[in-house]
């Protein structure tokens, strides 16, 4: 008989190898419910999540790749995409979110969708996951700071949500509000931004099929540091337009007051379309560094208008994009 030795060289397992009692019990309960066929998809995900979290990994989230909306660029390594982040609710250093976002509790979670709509809704994670088929879309995301990543996101067009709530004729903009809970987010309370983090889009921008209601990345649910459990990704705009950990979506008449525009209006406009021809007042926006590929010593790559998503140009016909930066 083969005796499996523990990798610590002793015949006792590491503490991490012992299934915690709570996990073991939930597993037993889960098996009973599974046999009885009484579990919904969210309950399955919830239990799979608990299992996965106990093992320190994110639960899987399946979705077929949509080639029509996928960049051919090489995706950024998962490790880079999850360790070099902006999520000021957890601190301002790039490494802070990965270090501190474990205190965020992404389940249970609800998103309230209201304002100028005929059918306001409050959706839990189950409802969000079931609202439309999940797709994988490989998008470039460029940060206003001059770096970019390529990420296989999982989600569906935000327009699916718009269809469900039926905006009234008064709705001209969509406002996205992130969670701001000091107990879960140590950076909330710092004065670097006004909390909660708010972002916004014009209604026709929000309706563009590229605007992605995002529930996962790399075939998994979102890691906390990337905005679990639900965020928006708007690939033709600077990264800060893509609000994380969203709790409220409001359809409004007037242009929303957005976090970065309030903090520094001369530096961050409402539109914030990626535009190599409009410099930030303190630096050029003409080039960028691809995280994990371009080093500080290699030439930066050229930034593309609308981050290369030229399809969105018609949204801005007749607008002076220097004025509406
Ligand atoms: N959303 C919230 N709530 N708080 C933030 O600080 N940072 C933004 C955006 N969304 C931010 C946020 C910025 S500046 C960027 S570049 C992207 O998230 C980064 O997303 P990523 O870490 O998943 O790449």
mmCIF file of C-alpha atoms and ligand atoms in Angstrom:
data_model
loop_
_atom_site.group_PDB
_atom_site.id
_atom_site.type_symbol
_atom_site.label_atom_id
_atom_site.label_comp_id
_atom_site.label_asym_id
_atom_site.label_seq_id
_atom_site.Cartn_x
_atom_site.Cartn_y
_atom_site.Cartn_z
ATOM 1 C CA UNK A 1 0.000 0.000 0.000
ATOM 2 C CA UNK A 2 1.245 3.482 -0.892
ATOM 3 C CA UNK A 3 1.454 5.829 2.009
ATOM 4 C CA UNK A 4 0.850 9.384 0.854
ATOM 5 C CA UNK A 5 3.276 11.567 2.696
ATOM 6 C CA UNK A 6 2.344 15.116 3.382
ATOM 7 C CA UNK A 7 4.467 17.651 1.448
ATOM 8 C CA UNK A 8 5.756 19.042 4.731
ATOM 9 C CA UNK A 9 7.690 15.822 5.048
ATOM 10 C CA UNK A 10 5.815 14.814 8.177
ATOM 11 C CA UNK A 11 2.922 12.433 8.322
ATOM 12 C CA UNK A 12 0.681 15.193 9.557
ATOM 13 C CA UNK A 13 -1.092 17.439 7.093
ATOM 14 C CA UNK A 14 -0.595 21.197 6.911
ATOM 15 C CA UNK A 15 -3.438 22.962 8.649
ATOM 16 C CA UNK A 16 -4.554 24.222 5.212
ATOM 17 C CA UNK A 17 -5.056 20.631 4.116
ATOM 18 C CA UNK A 18 -7.642 19.929 6.796
ATOM 19 C CA UNK A 19 -11.176 20.707 5.659
ATOM 20 C CA UNK A 20 -12.662 23.163 8.137
ATOM 21 C CA UNK A 21 -15.721 21.825 9.961
ATOM 22 C CA UNK A 22 -18.024 24.520 8.527
ATOM 23 C CA UNK A 23 -16.940 23.719 4.984
ATOM 24 C CA UNK A 24 -17.347 19.981 5.610
ATOM 25 C CA UNK A 25 -20.836 20.508 7.013
ATOM 26 C CA UNK A 26 -21.922 22.812 4.215
ATOM 27 C CA UNK A 27 -20.612 20.211 1.749
ATOM 28 C CA UNK A 28 -22.806 17.521 3.359
ATOM 29 C CA UNK A 29 -25.836 19.829 3.281
ATOM 30 C CA UNK A 30 -25.007 20.722 -0.332
ATOM 31 C CA UNK A 31 -24.886 17.023 -1.367
ATOM 32 C CA UNK A 32 -28.314 16.445 0.219
ATOM 33 C CA UNK A 33 -29.830 19.418 -1.594
ATOM 34 C CA UNK A 34 -28.153 18.407 -4.825
ATOM 35 C CA UNK A 35 -29.658 14.907 -4.522
ATOM 36 C CA UNK A 36 -33.082 16.447 -3.836
ATOM 37 C CA UNK A 37 -32.685 18.764 -6.852
ATOM 38 C CA UNK A 38 -33.634 21.813 -4.801
ATOM 39 C CA UNK A 39 -30.671 24.050 -5.576
ATOM 40 C CA UNK A 40 -30.941 27.081 -7.876
ATOM 41 C CA UNK A 41 -27.996 28.262 -9.939
ATOM 42 C CA UNK A 42 -27.138 31.019 -7.437
ATOM 43 C CA UNK A 43 -27.262 28.545 -4.564
ATOM 44 C CA UNK A 44 -24.947 26.301 -6.556
ATOM 45 C CA UNK A 45 -22.601 29.191 -7.197
ATOM 46 C CA UNK A 46 -22.875 30.282 -3.584
ATOM 47 C CA UNK A 47 -21.880 26.840 -2.341
ATOM 48 C CA UNK A 48 -19.247 26.410 -4.999
ATOM 49 C CA UNK A 49 -17.981 29.824 -3.887
ATOM 50 C CA UNK A 50 -17.722 28.798 -0.276
ATOM 51 C CA UNK A 51 -15.816 25.684 -1.304
ATOM 52 C CA UNK A 52 -13.600 27.668 -3.612
ATOM 53 C CA UNK A 53 -12.978 30.456 -1.096
ATOM 54 C CA UNK A 54 -12.071 27.849 1.519
ATOM 55 C CA UNK A 55 -9.405 26.686 -0.912
ATOM 56 C CA UNK A 56 -8.325 30.221 -1.752
ATOM 57 C CA UNK A 57 -9.560 30.282 -5.375
ATOM 58 C CA UNK A 58 -12.422 32.027 -7.152
ATOM 59 C CA UNK A 59 -15.375 29.964 -8.371
ATOM 60 C CA UNK A 60 -15.539 29.214 -12.086
ATOM 61 C CA UNK A 61 -17.854 31.155 -14.374
ATOM 62 C CA UNK A 62 -18.419 29.682 -17.827
ATOM 63 C CA UNK A 63 -19.094 31.676 -20.979
ATOM 64 C CA UNK A 64 -18.334 31.217 -24.667
ATOM 65 C CA UNK A 65 -15.942 33.721 -26.201
ATOM 66 C CA UNK A 66 -17.607 36.323 -28.403
ATOM 67 C CA UNK A 67 -15.057 36.784 -31.205
ATOM 68 C CA UNK A 68 -16.859 39.835 -32.591
ATOM 69 C CA UNK A 69 -16.010 41.733 -29.403
ATOM 70 C CA UNK A 70 -12.608 40.247 -28.619
ATOM 71 C CA UNK A 71 -9.232 41.857 -29.200
ATOM 72 C CA UNK A 72 -6.510 39.649 -30.716
ATOM 73 C CA UNK A 73 -3.897 41.039 -28.291
ATOM 74 C CA UNK A 74 -2.247 38.587 -25.930
ATOM 75 C CA UNK A 75 -4.090 38.582 -22.589
ATOM 76 C CA UNK A 76 -2.251 39.949 -19.583
ATOM 77 C CA UNK A 77 -1.111 37.295 -17.090
ATOM 78 C CA UNK A 78 -3.772 36.637 -14.431
ATOM 79 C CA UNK A 79 -1.205 37.357 -11.749
ATOM 80 C CA UNK A 80 -0.543 40.854 -13.128
ATOM 81 C CA UNK A 81 -4.235 41.612 -13.669
ATOM 82 C CA UNK A 82 -4.977 40.734 -10.043
ATOM 83 C CA UNK A 83 -2.000 42.320 -8.325
ATOM 84 C CA UNK A 84 -1.604 45.706 -10.069
ATOM 85 C CA UNK A 85 -4.933 47.449 -9.471
ATOM 86 C CA UNK A 86 -6.646 50.725 -8.786
ATOM 87 C CA UNK A 87 -9.405 50.354 -6.193
ATOM 88 C CA UNK A 88 -9.041 53.329 -3.863
ATOM 89 C CA UNK A 89 -11.561 51.950 -1.399
ATOM 90 C CA UNK A 90 -8.653 49.663 -0.392
ATOM 91 C CA UNK A 91 -5.787 52.147 -0.644
ATOM 92 C CA UNK A 92 -3.948 54.100 -3.304
ATOM 93 C CA UNK A 93 -0.967 51.803 -3.953
ATOM 94 C CA UNK A 94 -1.266 49.380 -6.862
ATOM 95 C CA UNK A 95 -0.628 46.486 -4.482
ATOM 96 C CA UNK A 96 -3.192 47.578 -1.852
ATOM 97 C CA UNK A 97 -6.326 46.032 -3.432
ATOM 98 C CA UNK A 98 -4.737 42.563 -3.698
ATOM 99 C CA UNK A 99 -3.502 42.879 -0.131
ATOM 100 C CA UNK A 100 -6.583 44.295 1.565
ATOM 101 C CA UNK A 101 -9.675 43.481 -0.541
ATOM 102 C CA UNK A 102 -10.181 40.127 1.180
ATOM 103 C CA UNK A 103 -12.370 42.015 3.676
ATOM 104 C CA UNK A 104 -14.949 42.738 0.948
ATOM 105 C CA UNK A 105 -17.925 40.387 1.156
ATOM 106 C CA UNK A 106 -19.242 39.928 -2.382
ATOM 107 C CA UNK A 107 -22.016 37.515 -1.313
ATOM 108 C CA UNK A 108 -24.861 38.080 -0.650
ATOM 109 C CA UNK A 109 -25.109 41.183 -2.875
ATOM 110 C CA UNK A 110 -27.882 43.199 -4.469
ATOM 111 C CA UNK A 111 -27.910 45.922 -7.091
ATOM 112 C CA UNK A 112 -30.742 48.455 -7.119
ATOM 113 C CA UNK A 113 -31.664 49.800 -10.542
ATOM 114 C CA UNK A 114 -33.983 52.795 -10.388
ATOM 115 C CA UNK A 115 -34.502 56.445 -11.304
ATOM 116 C CA UNK A 116 -36.073 57.347 -14.631
ATOM 117 C CA UNK A 117 -37.273 53.834 -15.517
ATOM 118 C CA UNK A 118 -40.679 52.238 -15.930
ATOM 119 C CA UNK A 119 -39.661 49.008 -14.175
ATOM 120 C CA UNK A 120 -37.236 49.583 -11.282
ATOM 121 C CA UNK A 121 -35.514 46.408 -10.132
ATOM 122 C CA UNK A 122 -33.427 45.073 -7.287
ATOM 123 C CA UNK A 123 -31.362 42.154 -8.521
ATOM 124 C CA UNK A 124 -29.363 39.693 -6.460
ATOM 125 C CA UNK A 125 -26.377 37.864 -7.865
ATOM 126 C CA UNK A 126 -28.478 34.938 -9.017
ATOM 127 C CA UNK A 127 -30.758 37.242 -11.006
ATOM 128 C CA UNK A 128 -27.753 39.076 -12.473
ATOM 129 C CA UNK A 129 -26.119 35.811 -13.526
ATOM 130 C CA UNK A 130 -29.313 34.619 -15.192
ATOM 131 C CA UNK A 131 -30.364 37.856 -16.865
ATOM 132 C CA UNK A 132 -28.535 37.110 -20.140
ATOM 133 C CA UNK A 133 -26.029 34.525 -21.419
ATOM 134 C CA UNK A 134 -22.531 35.122 -20.060
ATOM 135 C CA UNK A 135 -19.924 35.759 -22.754
ATOM 136 C CA UNK A 136 -16.168 36.045 -22.629
ATOM 137 C CA UNK A 137 -14.801 39.200 -24.238
ATOM 138 C CA UNK A 138 -11.135 40.021 -24.453
ATOM 139 C CA UNK A 139 -10.922 43.794 -24.007
ATOM 140 C CA UNK A 140 -8.050 46.226 -23.799
ATOM 141 C CA UNK A 141 -8.366 48.487 -20.763
ATOM 142 C CA UNK A 142 -6.201 51.600 -20.641
ATOM 143 C CA UNK A 143 -5.700 53.508 -17.429
ATOM 144 C CA UNK A 144 -5.463 57.298 -17.503
ATOM 145 C CA UNK A 145 -2.071 56.867 -15.794
ATOM 146 C CA UNK A 146 -0.543 55.484 -19.008
ATOM 147 C CA UNK A 147 -0.609 51.699 -18.596
ATOM 148 C CA UNK A 148 -2.875 49.104 -20.129
ATOM 149 C CA UNK A 149 -3.926 45.485 -19.789
ATOM 150 C CA UNK A 150 -5.789 42.947 -21.940
ATOM 151 C CA UNK A 151 -8.355 41.004 -19.965
ATOM 152 C CA UNK A 152 -10.788 38.229 -20.857
ATOM 153 C CA UNK A 153 -13.851 39.568 -19.043
ATOM 154 C CA UNK A 154 -17.052 37.528 -18.434
ATOM 155 C CA UNK A 155 -20.439 39.206 -18.690
ATOM 156 C CA UNK A 156 -23.033 40.554 -21.117
ATOM 157 C CA UNK A 157 -23.874 43.872 -22.730
ATOM 158 C CA UNK A 158 -25.231 46.403 -20.238
ATOM 159 C CA UNK A 159 -27.991 47.026 -22.807
ATOM 160 C CA UNK A 160 -29.613 43.793 -21.518
ATOM 161 C CA UNK A 161 -30.250 45.590 -18.214
ATOM 162 C CA UNK A 162 -31.525 48.677 -20.034
ATOM 163 C CA UNK A 163 -34.074 46.525 -21.886
ATOM 164 C CA UNK A 164 -35.386 45.082 -18.612
ATOM 165 C CA UNK A 165 -35.937 48.375 -16.769
ATOM 166 C CA UNK A 166 -37.278 50.370 -19.727
ATOM 167 C CA UNK A 167 -35.928 53.926 -19.264
ATOM 168 C CA UNK A 168 -38.471 56.744 -19.504
ATOM 169 C CA UNK A 169 -38.063 59.607 -21.980
ATOM 170 C CA UNK A 170 -36.412 61.648 -19.196
ATOM 171 C CA UNK A 171 -33.449 59.280 -18.830
ATOM 172 C CA UNK A 172 -30.386 60.822 -20.467
ATOM 173 C CA UNK A 173 -27.554 59.375 -18.363
ATOM 174 C CA UNK A 174 -26.764 56.293 -16.287
ATOM 175 C CA UNK A 175 -25.047 56.652 -12.911
ATOM 176 C CA UNK A 176 -23.103 53.742 -11.375
ATOM 177 C CA UNK A 177 -22.457 53.780 -7.618
ATOM 178 C CA UNK A 178 -19.915 51.523 -5.913
ATOM 179 C CA UNK A 179 -20.237 50.158 -2.401
ATOM 180 C CA UNK A 180 -18.759 52.460 0.268
ATOM 181 C CA UNK A 181 -18.618 50.541 3.525
ATOM 182 C CA UNK A 182 -15.873 51.509 5.955
ATOM 183 C CA UNK A 183 -16.171 48.151 7.683
ATOM 184 C CA UNK A 184 -15.283 46.270 4.520
ATOM 185 C CA UNK A 185 -13.198 48.924 2.784
ATOM 186 C CA UNK A 186 -10.357 50.481 4.777
ATOM 187 C CA UNK A 187 -9.746 53.258 2.204
ATOM 188 C CA UNK A 188 -13.273 54.685 2.520
ATOM 189 C CA UNK A 189 -12.852 57.554 4.935
ATOM 190 C CA UNK A 190 -9.602 58.686 3.368
ATOM 191 C CA UNK A 191 -10.024 62.064 1.711
ATOM 192 C CA UNK A 192 -8.512 61.127 -1.607
ATOM 193 C CA UNK A 193 -11.967 60.939 -3.250
ATOM 194 C CA UNK A 194 -15.559 61.701 -2.359
ATOM 195 C CA UNK A 195 -17.327 58.457 -1.392
ATOM 196 C CA UNK A 196 -19.138 56.517 -2.667
ATOM 197 C CA UNK A 197 -17.246 56.182 -5.951
ATOM 198 C CA UNK A 198 -19.649 57.295 -8.675
ATOM 199 C CA UNK A 199 -19.252 57.003 -12.427
ATOM 200 C CA UNK A 200 -21.571 57.682 -15.324
ATOM 201 C CA UNK A 201 -22.273 57.312 -19.011
ATOM 202 C CA UNK A 202 -24.595 58.995 -21.424
ATOM 203 C CA UNK A 203 -27.555 56.686 -22.116
ATOM 204 C CA UNK A 204 -26.517 56.011 -25.726
ATOM 205 C CA UNK A 205 -22.969 55.141 -24.552
ATOM 206 C CA UNK A 206 -24.394 52.754 -21.957
ATOM 207 C CA UNK A 207 -26.498 51.162 -24.708
ATOM 208 C CA UNK A 208 -23.493 50.498 -26.925
ATOM 209 C CA UNK A 209 -23.006 46.706 -27.038
ATOM 210 C CA UNK A 210 -19.322 47.050 -25.994
ATOM 211 C CA UNK A 211 -20.328 48.392 -22.540
ATOM 212 C CA UNK A 212 -20.076 45.202 -20.486
ATOM 213 C CA UNK A 213 -21.916 44.318 -17.282
ATOM 214 C CA UNK A 214 -19.077 42.276 -15.860
ATOM 215 C CA UNK A 215 -19.358 39.379 -13.416
ATOM 216 C CA UNK A 216 -16.068 37.586 -14.007
ATOM 217 C CA UNK A 217 -12.685 37.363 -15.728
ATOM 218 C CA UNK A 218 -10.419 34.536 -16.927
ATOM 219 C CA UNK A 219 -13.305 32.041 -16.638
ATOM 220 C CA UNK A 220 -13.884 32.842 -12.956
ATOM 221 C CA UNK A 221 -16.076 35.137 -10.916
ATOM 222 C CA UNK A 222 -14.410 38.500 -10.268
ATOM 223 C CA UNK A 223 -11.655 38.583 -7.665
ATOM 224 C CA UNK A 224 -12.397 41.168 -4.962
ATOM 225 C CA UNK A 225 -9.580 43.459 -6.063
ATOM 226 C CA UNK A 226 -11.040 43.612 -9.587
ATOM 227 C CA UNK A 227 -14.478 44.761 -8.408
ATOM 228 C CA UNK A 228 -16.399 41.704 -7.184
ATOM 229 C CA UNK A 229 -19.108 40.727 -7.598
ATOM 230 C CA UNK A 230 -20.250 43.093 -10.362
ATOM 231 C CA UNK A 231 -18.690 46.013 -12.233
ATOM 232 C CA UNK A 232 -18.965 47.755 -15.526
ATOM 233 C CA UNK A 233 -16.221 47.704 -18.185
ATOM 234 C CA UNK A 234 -16.216 50.435 -20.829
ATOM 235 C CA UNK A 235 -13.215 49.594 -23.014
ATOM 236 C CA UNK A 236 -13.047 52.767 -25.148
ATOM 237 C CA UNK A 237 -12.764 55.008 -22.064
ATOM 238 C CA UNK A 238 -10.028 55.442 -19.479
ATOM 239 C CA UNK A 239 -10.160 52.735 -16.800
ATOM 240 C CA UNK A 240 -11.634 54.966 -14.089
ATOM 241 C CA UNK A 241 -14.983 55.036 -15.940
ATOM 242 C CA UNK A 242 -15.301 51.291 -15.191
ATOM 243 C CA UNK A 243 -16.767 51.414 -11.669
ATOM 244 C CA UNK A 244 -16.220 48.391 -9.433
ATOM 245 C CA UNK A 245 -18.394 46.587 -6.850
ATOM 246 C CA UNK A 246 -21.593 48.336 -7.991
ATOM 247 C CA UNK A 247 -24.607 48.519 -5.646
ATOM 248 C CA UNK A 248 -26.804 51.020 -7.468
ATOM 249 C CA UNK A 249 -27.515 51.929 -11.067
ATOM 250 C CA UNK A 250 -29.632 55.035 -11.537
ATOM 251 C CA UNK A 251 -31.097 56.398 -14.776
ATOM 252 C CA UNK A 252 -31.068 60.181 -14.531
ATOM 253 C CA UNK A 253 -31.918 63.370 -16.385
ATOM 254 C CA UNK A 254 -28.737 65.290 -15.614
ATOM 255 C CA UNK A 255 -25.085 64.437 -16.082
ATOM 256 C CA UNK A 256 -23.944 62.593 -12.925
ATOM 257 C CA UNK A 257 -21.326 64.079 -10.585
ATOM 258 C CA UNK A 258 -18.544 61.551 -11.029
ATOM 259 C CA UNK A 259 -15.784 60.828 -8.494
ATOM 260 C CA UNK A 260 -12.735 61.879 -10.530
ATOM 261 C CA UNK A 261 -14.472 64.799 -12.199
ATOM 262 C CA UNK A 262 -15.445 66.140 -8.765
ATOM 263 C CA UNK A 263 -11.906 65.565 -7.408
ATOM 264 C CA UNK A 264 -10.075 67.298 -10.295
ATOM 265 C CA UNK A 265 -12.420 68.673 -12.989
ATOM 266 C CA UNK A 266 -9.613 70.262 -15.019
ATOM 267 C CA UNK A 267 -7.866 66.867 -15.283
ATOM 268 C CA UNK A 268 -10.710 64.357 -15.629
ATOM 269 C CA UNK A 269 -13.674 65.142 -17.839
ATOM 270 C CA UNK A 270 -16.996 63.362 -17.842
ATOM 271 C CA UNK A 271 -16.386 61.657 -21.201
ATOM 272 C CA UNK A 272 -12.805 60.468 -20.690
ATOM 273 C CA UNK A 273 -12.631 58.690 -24.015
ATOM 274 C CA UNK A 274 -9.174 57.291 -24.670
ATOM 275 C CA UNK A 275 -7.707 59.966 -26.943
ATOM 276 C CA UNK A 276 -3.984 60.168 -27.824
ATOM 277 C CA UNK A 277 -4.531 63.725 -29.098
ATOM 278 C CA UNK A 278 -5.777 65.178 -25.824
ATOM 279 C CA UNK A 279 -3.039 65.210 -23.218
ATOM 280 C CA UNK A 280 -3.665 65.098 -19.505
ATOM 281 C CA UNK A 281 -2.591 68.522 -18.155
ATOM 282 C CA UNK A 282 0.390 66.868 -16.464
ATOM 283 C CA UNK A 283 1.422 64.173 -18.989
ATOM 284 C CA UNK A 284 1.030 62.960 -22.581
ATOM 285 C CA UNK A 285 -1.675 60.426 -23.426
ATOM 286 C CA UNK A 286 -0.087 59.480 -26.759
ATOM 287 C CA UNK A 287 1.508 56.222 -25.615
ATOM 288 C CA UNK A 288 1.145 53.509 -23.007
ATOM 289 C CA UNK A 289 2.951 50.652 -21.293
ATOM 290 C CA UNK A 290 1.326 47.199 -21.498
ATOM 291 C CA UNK A 291 1.620 45.620 -18.053
ATOM 292 C CA UNK A 292 3.719 42.443 -18.125
ATOM 293 C CA UNK A 293 5.011 43.084 -21.658
ATOM 294 C CA UNK A 294 6.566 46.526 -21.962
ATOM 295 C CA UNK A 295 9.164 47.392 -19.373
ATOM 296 C CA UNK A 296 10.242 50.802 -18.166
ATOM 297 C CA UNK A 297 13.217 50.490 -20.520
ATOM 298 C CA UNK A 298 11.409 49.619 -23.793
ATOM 299 C CA UNK A 299 9.652 52.120 -26.056
ATOM 300 C CA UNK A 300 6.013 52.566 -25.072
ATOM 301 C CA UNK A 301 3.337 51.516 -27.573
ATOM 302 C CA UNK A 302 1.157 54.099 -29.305
ATOM 303 C CA UNK A 303 -2.249 54.709 -27.769
ATOM 304 C CA UNK A 304 -5.123 54.296 -30.233
ATOM 305 C CA UNK A 305 -8.112 56.627 -30.552
ATOM 306 C CA UNK A 306 -10.986 55.168 -28.497
ATOM 307 C CA UNK A 307 -8.456 52.524 -27.410
ATOM 308 C CA UNK A 308 -8.871 51.015 -30.892
ATOM 309 C CA UNK A 309 -12.672 50.616 -30.615
ATOM 310 C CA UNK A 310 -13.460 52.803 -33.630
ATOM 311 C CA UNK A 311 -16.995 51.487 -33.791
ATOM 312 C CA UNK A 312 -17.975 53.949 -31.026
ATOM 313 C CA UNK A 313 -16.932 57.043 -33.038
ATOM 314 C CA UNK A 314 -20.500 57.639 -34.251
ATOM 315 C CA UNK A 315 -21.563 58.304 -30.635
ATOM 316 C CA UNK A 316 -19.541 61.525 -30.780
ATOM 317 C CA UNK A 317 -20.321 62.873 -34.258
ATOM 318 C CA UNK A 318 -20.199 66.672 -34.233
ATOM 319 C CA UNK A 319 -18.679 66.891 -30.739
ATOM 320 C CA UNK A 320 -15.404 68.684 -30.082
ATOM 321 C CA UNK A 321 -13.540 65.984 -28.132
ATOM 322 C CA UNK A 322 -10.990 68.528 -26.875
ATOM 323 C CA UNK A 323 -13.772 70.383 -25.134
ATOM 324 C CA UNK A 324 -15.638 67.252 -24.077
ATOM 325 C CA UNK A 325 -12.554 65.360 -22.858
HETATM 326 N N1 LIG B 1 -13.958 51.631 -9.074
HETATM 327 C C1 LIG B 1 -13.982 51.961 -7.772
HETATM 328 N N2 LIG B 1 -15.106 51.752 -7.070
HETATM 329 N N3 LIG B 1 -12.904 52.503 -7.142
HETATM 330 C C2 LIG B 1 -11.727 52.754 -7.823
HETATM 331 O O1 LIG B 1 -10.780 53.263 -7.222
HETATM 332 N N4 LIG B 1 -10.544 52.648 -9.970
HETATM 333 C C3 LIG B 1 -10.741 52.766 -11.431
HETATM 334 C C4 LIG B 1 -11.647 51.657 -11.983
HETATM 335 N N5 LIG B 1 -12.798 51.462 -11.110
HETATM 336 C C5 LIG B 1 -11.673 52.416 -9.201
HETATM 337 C C6 LIG B 1 -12.823 51.828 -9.795
HETATM 338 C C7 LIG B 1 -9.489 52.810 -12.166
HETATM 339 S S1 LIG B 1 -8.569 54.222 -12.020
HETATM 340 C C8 LIG B 1 -9.099 51.789 -12.984
HETATM 341 S S2 LIG B 1 -7.715 51.955 -13.996
HETATM 342 C C9 LIG B 1 -9.827 50.500 -13.036
HETATM 343 O O2 LIG B 1 -10.894 50.460 -12.088
HETATM 344 C C10 LIG B 1 -8.885 49.358 -12.745
HETATM 345 O O3 LIG B 1 -9.528 48.118 -12.868
HETATM 346 P P1 LIG B 1 -8.727 46.778 -12.626
HETATM 347 O O4 LIG B 1 -7.988 46.922 -11.331
HETATM 348 O O5 LIG B 1 -9.719 45.665 -12.575
HETATM 349 O O6 LIG B 1 -7.783 46.635 -13.783
#
